[in-house]
Short mmCIF file of C-alpha atoms and ligand atoms in Angstrom, two decimals:
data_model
loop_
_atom_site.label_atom_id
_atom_site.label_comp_id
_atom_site.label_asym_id
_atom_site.label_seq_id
_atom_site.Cartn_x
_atom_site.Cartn_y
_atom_site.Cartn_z
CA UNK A 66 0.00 0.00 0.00
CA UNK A 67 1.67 3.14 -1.22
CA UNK A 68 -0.50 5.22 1.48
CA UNK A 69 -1.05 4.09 5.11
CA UNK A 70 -4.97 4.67 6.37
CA UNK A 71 -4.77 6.80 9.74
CA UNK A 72 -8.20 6.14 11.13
CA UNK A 73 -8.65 9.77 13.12
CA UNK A 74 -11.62 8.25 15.45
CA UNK A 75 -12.00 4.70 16.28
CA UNK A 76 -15.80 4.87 15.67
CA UNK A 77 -14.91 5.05 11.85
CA UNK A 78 -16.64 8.81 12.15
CA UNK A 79 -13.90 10.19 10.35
CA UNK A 80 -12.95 8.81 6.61
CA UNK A 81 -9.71 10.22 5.24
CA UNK A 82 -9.83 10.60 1.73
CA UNK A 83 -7.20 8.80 0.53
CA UNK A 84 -9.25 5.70 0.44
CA UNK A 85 -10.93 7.37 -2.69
CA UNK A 86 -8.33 8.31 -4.62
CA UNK A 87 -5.05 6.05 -3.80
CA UNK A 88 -4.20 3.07 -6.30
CA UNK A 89 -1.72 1.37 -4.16
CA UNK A 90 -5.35 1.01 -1.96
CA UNK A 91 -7.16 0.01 -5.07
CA UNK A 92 -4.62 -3.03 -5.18
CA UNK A 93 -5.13 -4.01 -1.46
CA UNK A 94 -8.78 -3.81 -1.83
CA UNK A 95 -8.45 -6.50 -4.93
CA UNK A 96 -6.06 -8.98 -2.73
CA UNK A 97 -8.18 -8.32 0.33
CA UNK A 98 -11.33 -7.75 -0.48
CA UNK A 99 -13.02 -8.39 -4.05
CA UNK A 100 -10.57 -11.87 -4.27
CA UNK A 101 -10.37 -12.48 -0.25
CA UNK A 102 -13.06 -13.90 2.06
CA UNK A 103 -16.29 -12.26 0.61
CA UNK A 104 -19.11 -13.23 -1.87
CA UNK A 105 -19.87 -11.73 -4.43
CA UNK A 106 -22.80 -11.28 -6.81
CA UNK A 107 -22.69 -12.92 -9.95
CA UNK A 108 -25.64 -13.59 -12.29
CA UNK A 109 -28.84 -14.57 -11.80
CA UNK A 110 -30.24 -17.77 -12.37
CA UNK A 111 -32.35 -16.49 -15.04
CA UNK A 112 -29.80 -14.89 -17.26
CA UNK A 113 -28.15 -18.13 -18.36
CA UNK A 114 -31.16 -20.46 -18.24
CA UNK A 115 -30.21 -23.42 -20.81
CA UNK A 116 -27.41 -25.58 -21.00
CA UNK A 117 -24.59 -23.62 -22.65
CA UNK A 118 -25.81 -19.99 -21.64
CA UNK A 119 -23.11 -17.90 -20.36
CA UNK A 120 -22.50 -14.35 -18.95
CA UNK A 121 -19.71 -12.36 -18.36
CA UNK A 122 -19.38 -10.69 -14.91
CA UNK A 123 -16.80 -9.14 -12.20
CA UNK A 124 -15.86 -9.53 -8.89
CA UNK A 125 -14.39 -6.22 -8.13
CA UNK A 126 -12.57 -5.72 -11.41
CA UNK A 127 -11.61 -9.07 -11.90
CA UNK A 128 -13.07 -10.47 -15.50
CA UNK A 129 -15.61 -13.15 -14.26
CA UNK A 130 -16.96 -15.59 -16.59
CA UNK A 131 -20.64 -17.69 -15.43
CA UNK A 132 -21.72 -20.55 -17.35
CA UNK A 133 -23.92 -23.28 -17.77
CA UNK A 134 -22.96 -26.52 -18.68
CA UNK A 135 -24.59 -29.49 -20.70
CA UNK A 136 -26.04 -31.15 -17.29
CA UNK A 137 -27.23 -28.06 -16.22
CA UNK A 138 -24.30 -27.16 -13.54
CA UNK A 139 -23.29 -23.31 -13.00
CA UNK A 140 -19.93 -22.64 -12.87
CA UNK A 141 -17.49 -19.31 -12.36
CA UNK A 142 -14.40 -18.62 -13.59
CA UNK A 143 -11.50 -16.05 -14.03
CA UNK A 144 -12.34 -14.89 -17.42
CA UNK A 145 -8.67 -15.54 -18.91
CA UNK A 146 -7.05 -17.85 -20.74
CA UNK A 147 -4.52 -19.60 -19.10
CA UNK A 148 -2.14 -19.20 -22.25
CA UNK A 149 -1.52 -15.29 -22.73
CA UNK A 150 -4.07 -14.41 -20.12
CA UNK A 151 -6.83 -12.90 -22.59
CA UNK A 152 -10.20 -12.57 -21.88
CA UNK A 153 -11.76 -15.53 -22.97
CA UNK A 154 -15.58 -14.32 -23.79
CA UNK A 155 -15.99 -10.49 -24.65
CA UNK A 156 -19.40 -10.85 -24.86
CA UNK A 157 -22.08 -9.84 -22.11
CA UNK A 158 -24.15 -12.67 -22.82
CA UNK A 159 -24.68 -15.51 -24.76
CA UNK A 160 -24.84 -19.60 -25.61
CA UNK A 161 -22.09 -21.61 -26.71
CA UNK A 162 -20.66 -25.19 -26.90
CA UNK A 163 -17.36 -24.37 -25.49
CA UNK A 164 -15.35 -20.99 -24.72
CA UNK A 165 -12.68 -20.25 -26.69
CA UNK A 166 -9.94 -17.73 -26.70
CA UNK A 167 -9.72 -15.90 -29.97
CA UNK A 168 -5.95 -14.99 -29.73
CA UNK A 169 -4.67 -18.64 -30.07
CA UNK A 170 -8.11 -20.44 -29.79
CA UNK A 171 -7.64 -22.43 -26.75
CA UNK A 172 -10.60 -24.31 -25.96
CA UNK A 173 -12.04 -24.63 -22.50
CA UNK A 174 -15.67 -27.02 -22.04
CA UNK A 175 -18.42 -25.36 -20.12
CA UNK A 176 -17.27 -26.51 -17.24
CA UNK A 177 -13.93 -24.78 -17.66
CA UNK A 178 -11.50 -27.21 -18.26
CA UNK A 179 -8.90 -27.08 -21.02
CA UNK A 180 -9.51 -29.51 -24.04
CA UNK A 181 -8.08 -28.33 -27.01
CA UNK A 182 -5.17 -26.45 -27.94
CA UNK A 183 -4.18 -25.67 -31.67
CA UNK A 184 -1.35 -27.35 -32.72
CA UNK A 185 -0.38 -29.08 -29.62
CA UNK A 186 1.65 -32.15 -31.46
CA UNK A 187 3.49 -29.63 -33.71
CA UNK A 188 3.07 -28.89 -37.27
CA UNK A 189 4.41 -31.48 -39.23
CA UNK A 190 6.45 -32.57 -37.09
CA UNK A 191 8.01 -29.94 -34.77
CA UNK A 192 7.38 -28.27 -31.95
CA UNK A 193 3.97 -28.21 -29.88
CA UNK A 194 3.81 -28.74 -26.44
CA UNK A 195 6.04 -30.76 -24.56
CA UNK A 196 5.26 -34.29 -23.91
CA UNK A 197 4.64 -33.89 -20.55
CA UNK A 198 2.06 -30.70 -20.94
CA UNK A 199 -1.66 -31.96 -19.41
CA UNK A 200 -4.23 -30.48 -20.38
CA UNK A 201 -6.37 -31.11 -17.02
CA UNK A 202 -3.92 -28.92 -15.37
CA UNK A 203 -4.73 -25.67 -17.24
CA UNK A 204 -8.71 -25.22 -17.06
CA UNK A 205 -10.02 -21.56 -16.26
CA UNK A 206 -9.39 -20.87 -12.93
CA UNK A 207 -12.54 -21.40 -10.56
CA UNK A 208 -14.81 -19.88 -8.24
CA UNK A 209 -16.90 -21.41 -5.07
CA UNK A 210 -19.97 -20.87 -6.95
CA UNK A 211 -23.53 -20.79 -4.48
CA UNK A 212 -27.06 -20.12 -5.56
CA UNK A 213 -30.33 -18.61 -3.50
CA UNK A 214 -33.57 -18.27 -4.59
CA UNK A 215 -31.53 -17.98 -8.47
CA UNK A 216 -29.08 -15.65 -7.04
CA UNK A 217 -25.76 -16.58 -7.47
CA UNK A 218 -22.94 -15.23 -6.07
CA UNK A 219 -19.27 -16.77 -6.21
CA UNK A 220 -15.81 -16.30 -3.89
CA UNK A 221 -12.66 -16.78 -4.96
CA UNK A 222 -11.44 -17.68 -1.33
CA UNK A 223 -11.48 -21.35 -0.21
CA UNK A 224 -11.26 -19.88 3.46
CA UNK A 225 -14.41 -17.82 3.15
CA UNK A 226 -17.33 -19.38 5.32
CA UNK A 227 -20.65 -20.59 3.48
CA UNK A 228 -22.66 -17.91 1.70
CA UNK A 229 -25.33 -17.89 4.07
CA UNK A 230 -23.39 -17.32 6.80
CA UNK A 231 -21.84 -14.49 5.18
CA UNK A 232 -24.66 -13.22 4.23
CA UNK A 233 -26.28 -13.31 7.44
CA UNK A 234 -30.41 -14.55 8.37
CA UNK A 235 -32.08 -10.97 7.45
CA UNK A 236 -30.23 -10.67 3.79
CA UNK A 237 -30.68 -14.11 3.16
CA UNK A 238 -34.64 -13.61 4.34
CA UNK A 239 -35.40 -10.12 2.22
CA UNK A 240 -33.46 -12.52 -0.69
CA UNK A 241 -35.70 -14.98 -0.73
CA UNK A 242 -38.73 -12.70 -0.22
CA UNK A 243 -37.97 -10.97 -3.35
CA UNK A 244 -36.93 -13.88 -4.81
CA UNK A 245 -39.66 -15.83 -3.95
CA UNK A 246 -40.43 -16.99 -7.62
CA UNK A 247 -39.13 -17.51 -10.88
CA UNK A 248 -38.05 -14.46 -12.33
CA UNK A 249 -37.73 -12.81 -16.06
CA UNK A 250 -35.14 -10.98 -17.11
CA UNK A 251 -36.48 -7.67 -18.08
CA UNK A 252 -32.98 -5.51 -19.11
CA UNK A 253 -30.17 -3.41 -18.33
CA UNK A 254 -28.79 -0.34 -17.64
CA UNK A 255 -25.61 1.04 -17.16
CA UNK A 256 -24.27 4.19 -15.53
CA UNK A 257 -20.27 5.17 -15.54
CA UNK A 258 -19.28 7.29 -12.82
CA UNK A 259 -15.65 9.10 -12.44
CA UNK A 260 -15.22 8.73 -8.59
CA UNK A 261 -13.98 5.96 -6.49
CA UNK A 262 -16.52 2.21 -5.76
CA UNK A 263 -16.83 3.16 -2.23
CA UNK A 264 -18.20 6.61 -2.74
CA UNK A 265 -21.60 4.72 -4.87
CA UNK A 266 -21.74 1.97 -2.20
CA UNK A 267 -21.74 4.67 0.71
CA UNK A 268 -24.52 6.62 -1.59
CA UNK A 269 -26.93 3.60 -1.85
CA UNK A 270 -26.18 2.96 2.00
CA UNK A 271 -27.14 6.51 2.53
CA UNK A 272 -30.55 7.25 3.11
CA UNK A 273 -29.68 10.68 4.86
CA UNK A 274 -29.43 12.38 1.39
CA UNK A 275 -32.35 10.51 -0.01
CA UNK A 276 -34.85 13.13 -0.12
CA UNK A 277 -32.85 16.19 0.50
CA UNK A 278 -30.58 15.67 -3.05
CA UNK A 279 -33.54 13.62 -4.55
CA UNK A 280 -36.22 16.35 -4.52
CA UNK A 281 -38.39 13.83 -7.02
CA UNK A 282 -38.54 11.60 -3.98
CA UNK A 283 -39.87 14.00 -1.49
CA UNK A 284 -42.37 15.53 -3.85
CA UNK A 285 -44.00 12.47 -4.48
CA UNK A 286 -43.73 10.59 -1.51
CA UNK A 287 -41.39 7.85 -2.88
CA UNK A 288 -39.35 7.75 0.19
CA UNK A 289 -39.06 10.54 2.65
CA UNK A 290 -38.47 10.85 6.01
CA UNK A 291 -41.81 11.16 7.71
CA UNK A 292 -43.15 7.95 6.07
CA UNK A 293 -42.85 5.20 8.04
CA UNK A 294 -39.62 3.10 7.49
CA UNK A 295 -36.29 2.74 8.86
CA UNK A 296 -32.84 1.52 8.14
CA UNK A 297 -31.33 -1.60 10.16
CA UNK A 298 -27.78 -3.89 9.79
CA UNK A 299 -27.05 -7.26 10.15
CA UNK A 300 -25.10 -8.11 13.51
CA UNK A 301 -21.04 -7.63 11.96
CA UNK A 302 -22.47 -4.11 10.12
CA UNK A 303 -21.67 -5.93 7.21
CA UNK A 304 -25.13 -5.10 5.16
CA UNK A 305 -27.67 -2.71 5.58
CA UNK A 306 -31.13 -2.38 4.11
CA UNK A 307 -33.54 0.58 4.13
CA UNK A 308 -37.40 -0.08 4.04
CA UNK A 309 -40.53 2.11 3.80
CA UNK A 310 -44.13 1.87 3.63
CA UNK A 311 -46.75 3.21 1.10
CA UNK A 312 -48.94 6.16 1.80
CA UNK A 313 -47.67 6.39 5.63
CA UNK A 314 -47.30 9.70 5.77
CA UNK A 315 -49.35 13.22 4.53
CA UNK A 316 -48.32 16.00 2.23
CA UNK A 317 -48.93 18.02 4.92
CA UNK A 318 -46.41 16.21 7.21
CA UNK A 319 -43.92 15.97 4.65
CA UNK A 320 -44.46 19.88 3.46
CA UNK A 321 -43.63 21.02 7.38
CA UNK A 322 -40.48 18.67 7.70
CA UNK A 323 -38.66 19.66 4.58
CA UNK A 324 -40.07 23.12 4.70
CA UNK A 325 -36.28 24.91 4.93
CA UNK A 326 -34.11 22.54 3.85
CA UNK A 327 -35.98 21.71 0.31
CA UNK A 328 -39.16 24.05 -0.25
CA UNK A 329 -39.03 23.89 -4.01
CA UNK A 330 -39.39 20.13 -3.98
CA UNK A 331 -43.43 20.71 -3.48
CA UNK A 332 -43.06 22.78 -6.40
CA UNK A 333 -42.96 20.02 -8.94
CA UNK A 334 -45.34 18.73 -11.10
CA UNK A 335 -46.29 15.50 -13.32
CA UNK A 336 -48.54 15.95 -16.49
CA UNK A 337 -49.33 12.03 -15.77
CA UNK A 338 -48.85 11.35 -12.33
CA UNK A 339 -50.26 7.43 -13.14
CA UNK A 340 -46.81 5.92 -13.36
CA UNK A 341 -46.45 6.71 -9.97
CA UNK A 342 -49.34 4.13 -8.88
CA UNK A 343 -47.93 1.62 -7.19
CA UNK A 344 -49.58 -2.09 -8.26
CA UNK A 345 -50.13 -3.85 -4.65
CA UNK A 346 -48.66 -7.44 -5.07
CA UNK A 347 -47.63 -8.44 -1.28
CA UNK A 348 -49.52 -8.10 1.38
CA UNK A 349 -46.43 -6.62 4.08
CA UNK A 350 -47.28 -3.19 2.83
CA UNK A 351 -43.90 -2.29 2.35
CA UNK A 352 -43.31 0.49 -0.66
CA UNK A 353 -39.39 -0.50 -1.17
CA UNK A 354 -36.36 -2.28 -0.08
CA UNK A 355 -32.81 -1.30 -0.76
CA UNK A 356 -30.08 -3.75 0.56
CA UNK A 357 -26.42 -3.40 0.33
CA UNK A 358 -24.53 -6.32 -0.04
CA UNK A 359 -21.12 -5.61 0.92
CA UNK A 360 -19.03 -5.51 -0.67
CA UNK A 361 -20.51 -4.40 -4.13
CA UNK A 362 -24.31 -5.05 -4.95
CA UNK A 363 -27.27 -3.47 -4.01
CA UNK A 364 -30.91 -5.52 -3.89
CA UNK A 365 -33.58 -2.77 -4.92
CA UNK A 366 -37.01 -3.36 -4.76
CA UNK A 367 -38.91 -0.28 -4.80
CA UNK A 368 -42.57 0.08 -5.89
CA UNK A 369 -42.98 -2.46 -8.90
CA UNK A 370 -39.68 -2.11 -10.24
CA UNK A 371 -37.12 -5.22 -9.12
CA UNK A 372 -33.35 -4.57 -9.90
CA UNK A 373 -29.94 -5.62 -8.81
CA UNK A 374 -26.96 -3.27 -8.79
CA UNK A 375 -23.60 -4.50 -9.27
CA UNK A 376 -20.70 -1.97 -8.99
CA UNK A 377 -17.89 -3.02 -10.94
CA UNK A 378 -14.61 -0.59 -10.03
CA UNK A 379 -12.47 0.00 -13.33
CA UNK A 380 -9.86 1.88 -11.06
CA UNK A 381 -9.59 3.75 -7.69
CA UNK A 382 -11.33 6.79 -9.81
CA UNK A 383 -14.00 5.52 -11.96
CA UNK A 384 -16.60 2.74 -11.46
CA UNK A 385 -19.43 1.04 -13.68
CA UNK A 386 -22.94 0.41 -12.16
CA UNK A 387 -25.13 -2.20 -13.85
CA UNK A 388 -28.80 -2.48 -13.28
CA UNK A 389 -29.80 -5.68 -14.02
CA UNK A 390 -33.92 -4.85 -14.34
CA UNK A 391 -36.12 -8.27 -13.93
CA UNK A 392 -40.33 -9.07 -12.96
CA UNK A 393 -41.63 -12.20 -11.98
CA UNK A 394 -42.11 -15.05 -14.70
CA UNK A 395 -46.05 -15.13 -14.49
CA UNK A 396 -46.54 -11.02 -14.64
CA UNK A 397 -49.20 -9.62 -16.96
CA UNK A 398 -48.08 -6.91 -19.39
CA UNK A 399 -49.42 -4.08 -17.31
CA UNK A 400 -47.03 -5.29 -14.62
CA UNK A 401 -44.21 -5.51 -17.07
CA UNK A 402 -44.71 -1.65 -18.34
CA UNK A 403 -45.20 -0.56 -14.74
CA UNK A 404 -41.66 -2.41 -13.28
CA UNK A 405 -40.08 -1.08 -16.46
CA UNK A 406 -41.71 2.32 -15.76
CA UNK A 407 -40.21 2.26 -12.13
CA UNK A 408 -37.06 1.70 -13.11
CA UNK A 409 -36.93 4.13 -15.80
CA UNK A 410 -37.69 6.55 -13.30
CA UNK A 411 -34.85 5.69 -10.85
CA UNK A 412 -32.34 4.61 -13.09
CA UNK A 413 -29.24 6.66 -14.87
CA UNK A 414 -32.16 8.53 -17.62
CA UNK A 415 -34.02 8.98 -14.66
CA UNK A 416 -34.97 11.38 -11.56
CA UNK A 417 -32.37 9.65 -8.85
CA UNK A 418 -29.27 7.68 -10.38
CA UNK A 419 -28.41 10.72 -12.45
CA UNK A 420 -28.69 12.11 -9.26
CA UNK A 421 -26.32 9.83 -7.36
CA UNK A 422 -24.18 10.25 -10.36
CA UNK A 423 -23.39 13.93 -9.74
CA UNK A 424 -23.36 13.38 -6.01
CA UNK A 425 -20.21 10.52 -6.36
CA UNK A 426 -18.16 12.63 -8.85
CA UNK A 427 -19.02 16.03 -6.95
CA UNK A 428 -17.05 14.55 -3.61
CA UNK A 429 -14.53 13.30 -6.02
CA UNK A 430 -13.53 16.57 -7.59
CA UNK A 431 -13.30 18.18 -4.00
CA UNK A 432 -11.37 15.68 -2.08
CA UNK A 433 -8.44 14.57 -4.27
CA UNK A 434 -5.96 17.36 -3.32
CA UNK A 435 -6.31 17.37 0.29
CA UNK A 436 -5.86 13.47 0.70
CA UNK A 437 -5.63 13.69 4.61
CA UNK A 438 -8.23 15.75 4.98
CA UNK A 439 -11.61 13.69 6.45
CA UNK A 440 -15.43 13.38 5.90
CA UNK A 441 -17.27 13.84 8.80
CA UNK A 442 -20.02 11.03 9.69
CA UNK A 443 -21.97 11.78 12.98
CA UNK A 444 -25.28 11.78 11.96
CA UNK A 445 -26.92 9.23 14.42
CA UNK A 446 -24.37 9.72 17.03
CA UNK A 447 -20.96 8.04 17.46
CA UNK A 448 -19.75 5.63 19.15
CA UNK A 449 -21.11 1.91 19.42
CA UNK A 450 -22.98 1.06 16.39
CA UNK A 451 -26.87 0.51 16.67
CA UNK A 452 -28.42 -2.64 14.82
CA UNK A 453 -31.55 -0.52 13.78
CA UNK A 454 -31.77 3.03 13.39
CA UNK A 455 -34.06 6.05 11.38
CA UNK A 456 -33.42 7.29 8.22
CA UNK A 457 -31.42 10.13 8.49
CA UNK A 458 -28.27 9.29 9.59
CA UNK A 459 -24.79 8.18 8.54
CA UNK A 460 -24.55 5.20 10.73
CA UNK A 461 -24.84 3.05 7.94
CA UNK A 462 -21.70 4.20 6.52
CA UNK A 463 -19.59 3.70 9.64
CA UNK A 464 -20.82 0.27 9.65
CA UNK A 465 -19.63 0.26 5.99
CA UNK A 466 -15.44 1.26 7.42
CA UNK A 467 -15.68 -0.78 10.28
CA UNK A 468 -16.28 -4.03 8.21
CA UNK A 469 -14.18 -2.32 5.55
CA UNK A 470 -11.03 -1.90 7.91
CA UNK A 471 -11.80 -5.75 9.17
CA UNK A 472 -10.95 -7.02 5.28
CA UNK A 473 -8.48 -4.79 4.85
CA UNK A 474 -6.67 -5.62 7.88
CA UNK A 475 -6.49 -2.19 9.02
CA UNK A 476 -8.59 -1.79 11.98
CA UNK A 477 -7.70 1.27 14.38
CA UNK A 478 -6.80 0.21 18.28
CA UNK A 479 -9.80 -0.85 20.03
CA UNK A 480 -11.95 0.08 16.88
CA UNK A 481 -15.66 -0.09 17.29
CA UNK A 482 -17.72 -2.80 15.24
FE1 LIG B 747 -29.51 8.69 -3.98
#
């Protein structure tokens, strides 16, 4: 690590930020993180569903490659040819009967091992491999690969304990309640930010600047803070989710909160205010769920529309967000329009992503020349970290360092989980 992470607080109330800028970090967060004892998300069930689908994927910004084989198996790999180290599939999606490199077409099966290389015995008669060369020694190299509910998420670590247990019993339970049936994948969108991973993830664990930057939000009720709701993590501060519930609050209410710190909100107006109907389809009355998976993906459910977020880091300053948009398998078309209507409204075209956007690369541009300077995170008190807490406060994010410093092996002196 080029740059050594002085924790100011032990309470992880004060970020220095380096973390968002340095490379040398970048690198440690790769080793320590994306390819060290956590899972991440891969692919969903649903993307690959026939023998011989594949997608390509990260972990971090390592090139991940997710495919099906002819028995039906799922299987992750390094996306790289163990002759040159290419990427082996460019592609985002697709079905094949094998995966092969272009550069020197090395041919791997579905399930990733090596079984053809061109050439191998020479051209008539010299060179080619050597005689002891085996080809079951040189297959893609492989990920712990686990499923739930058609989720799948992969680890690179053989240490790292069972997905469940990383996940913990509350993400694994909101999983499986949005997961709760076959799915259909519905699309994609993609958003490229210039600012540093961590700077998204603390966004979408942030429900503090919900509806003060996203003035959409607060004008129509789509998550502000006098609706009933509330933010919680699992036990290690690991995750977090955010919940609310429809139609649990007044105009009124919400007019007198945000009166000074975002008047002009009210001011806003739809011509067609139907998109913003709501289809019930559970019976928990809950408007949305947002869940951050540390270390990179973020389970949205919010009104009709169902997406998953994966933040793929290109480099300590710039980052990729994917939405990967599905509905159930047995909706109706007026469901379809509605989820896709959702998420057109909260994704990177949209009234909050764009948002987010300009809020990542906004702390970027300020805090890269004063790398020892800190953020200051109080919001919700300091100290110990509560399990479950409102939704206005940056508690959330300390739980974010605190697990962050545990990967990274940098934990302050009697630092506070
Ligand atoms: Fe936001």
């Amino acid at each position: 690590m080029n740059r050594r992470i002085e924790w100011q607080r032990d309470d992880y109330s004060r970020v220095p930020y380096v973390v968002y800028h340095d490379e040398g970090i970048f690198e440690q967060e790769r080793e320590k993180i994306f390819a060290g004892r956590t899972w991440s998300y891969l692919a969903l069930e649903a993307e690959l569903p026939e023998p011989g689908d594949f997608k390509t994927s990260f972990m971090g910004d390592i090139p991940i490659l997710v495919s099906r084989d002819r028995d039906g198996a799922v299987h992750a790999f390094v996306n790289r040819c163990a002759h040159r180290g290419a990427l082996v599939r460019r592609e985002a999606r697709g079905n094949a009967k094998n995966h092969t490199c272009i550069y020197h077409r090395w041919c791997f099966a579905l399930d990733g091992q090596l079984v053809g290389v061109p050439f191998r015995n020479g051209v008539a008669g010299r060179d080619g491999l050597p005689a002891d060369f085996k080809l079951a020694d040189h297959g893609l190299q492989r990920l712990r690969v686990s499923s739930l509910n058609g989720v799948i998420f992969g680890t690179l670590s053989a240490e790292a304990e069972s997905l469940e247990d990383y996940l913990g019993p509350e993400v694994c339970e909101h999983i499986a309640r949005i997961y709760h049936k076959p799915v259909r994948l519905l699309g994609y969108q993609r958003q490229r930010m210039t600012g540093n991973w961590k700077l998204y993830v603390e966004n979408s664990r942030d429900n503090y600047h919900a509806s003060l930057l996203h003035a959409f939000l607060t004008a129509f009720g789509m998550g502000r803070a006098t609706q009933k709701g509330g933010q919680a993590m699992d036990a290690r501060h690991r995750h977090t989710w955010t919940f609310d519930y429809a139609n649990s609050d007044s105009d009124e209410a919400a007019k007198a909160a945000y009166a000074s710190a975002t008047p002009d909100a009210f001011k806003l107006k739809l011509r067609d205010p139907s998109f913003l109907k709501m289809r019930p389809e559970r019976n928990d009355g809950l408007r949305g769920l947002i869940m951050n998976v540390f270390p990179c993906t973020i389970f949205v459910h919010s009104g009709n529309a169902i997406a998953i977020r994966q933040v793929r880091p290109k480099s300590a300053g710039e980052h990729e967000l994917v939405f990967t948009l599905v509905g159930y398998a047995d909706d109706d078309e007026d469901m379809t329009e509605r989820r896709l209507l959702a998420a057109n409204m909260s994704g990177p075209a949209g009234y909050v992503a764009m948002e987010d956007g300009e809020a990542v690369e906004i702390v970027s541009a300020a805090t890269r020349t004063q790398l020892d300077a800190t953020s200051l995170i109080e919001m919700g008190g300091k100290g110990p970290l509560p399990r479950e807490f409102g939704r206005g406060t940056d508690l959330s994010l300390r739980g974010f360092w605190s697990n962050y410093a545990q990967f990274m092996g940098i934990e302050p002196a009697g630092g506070v989980r």
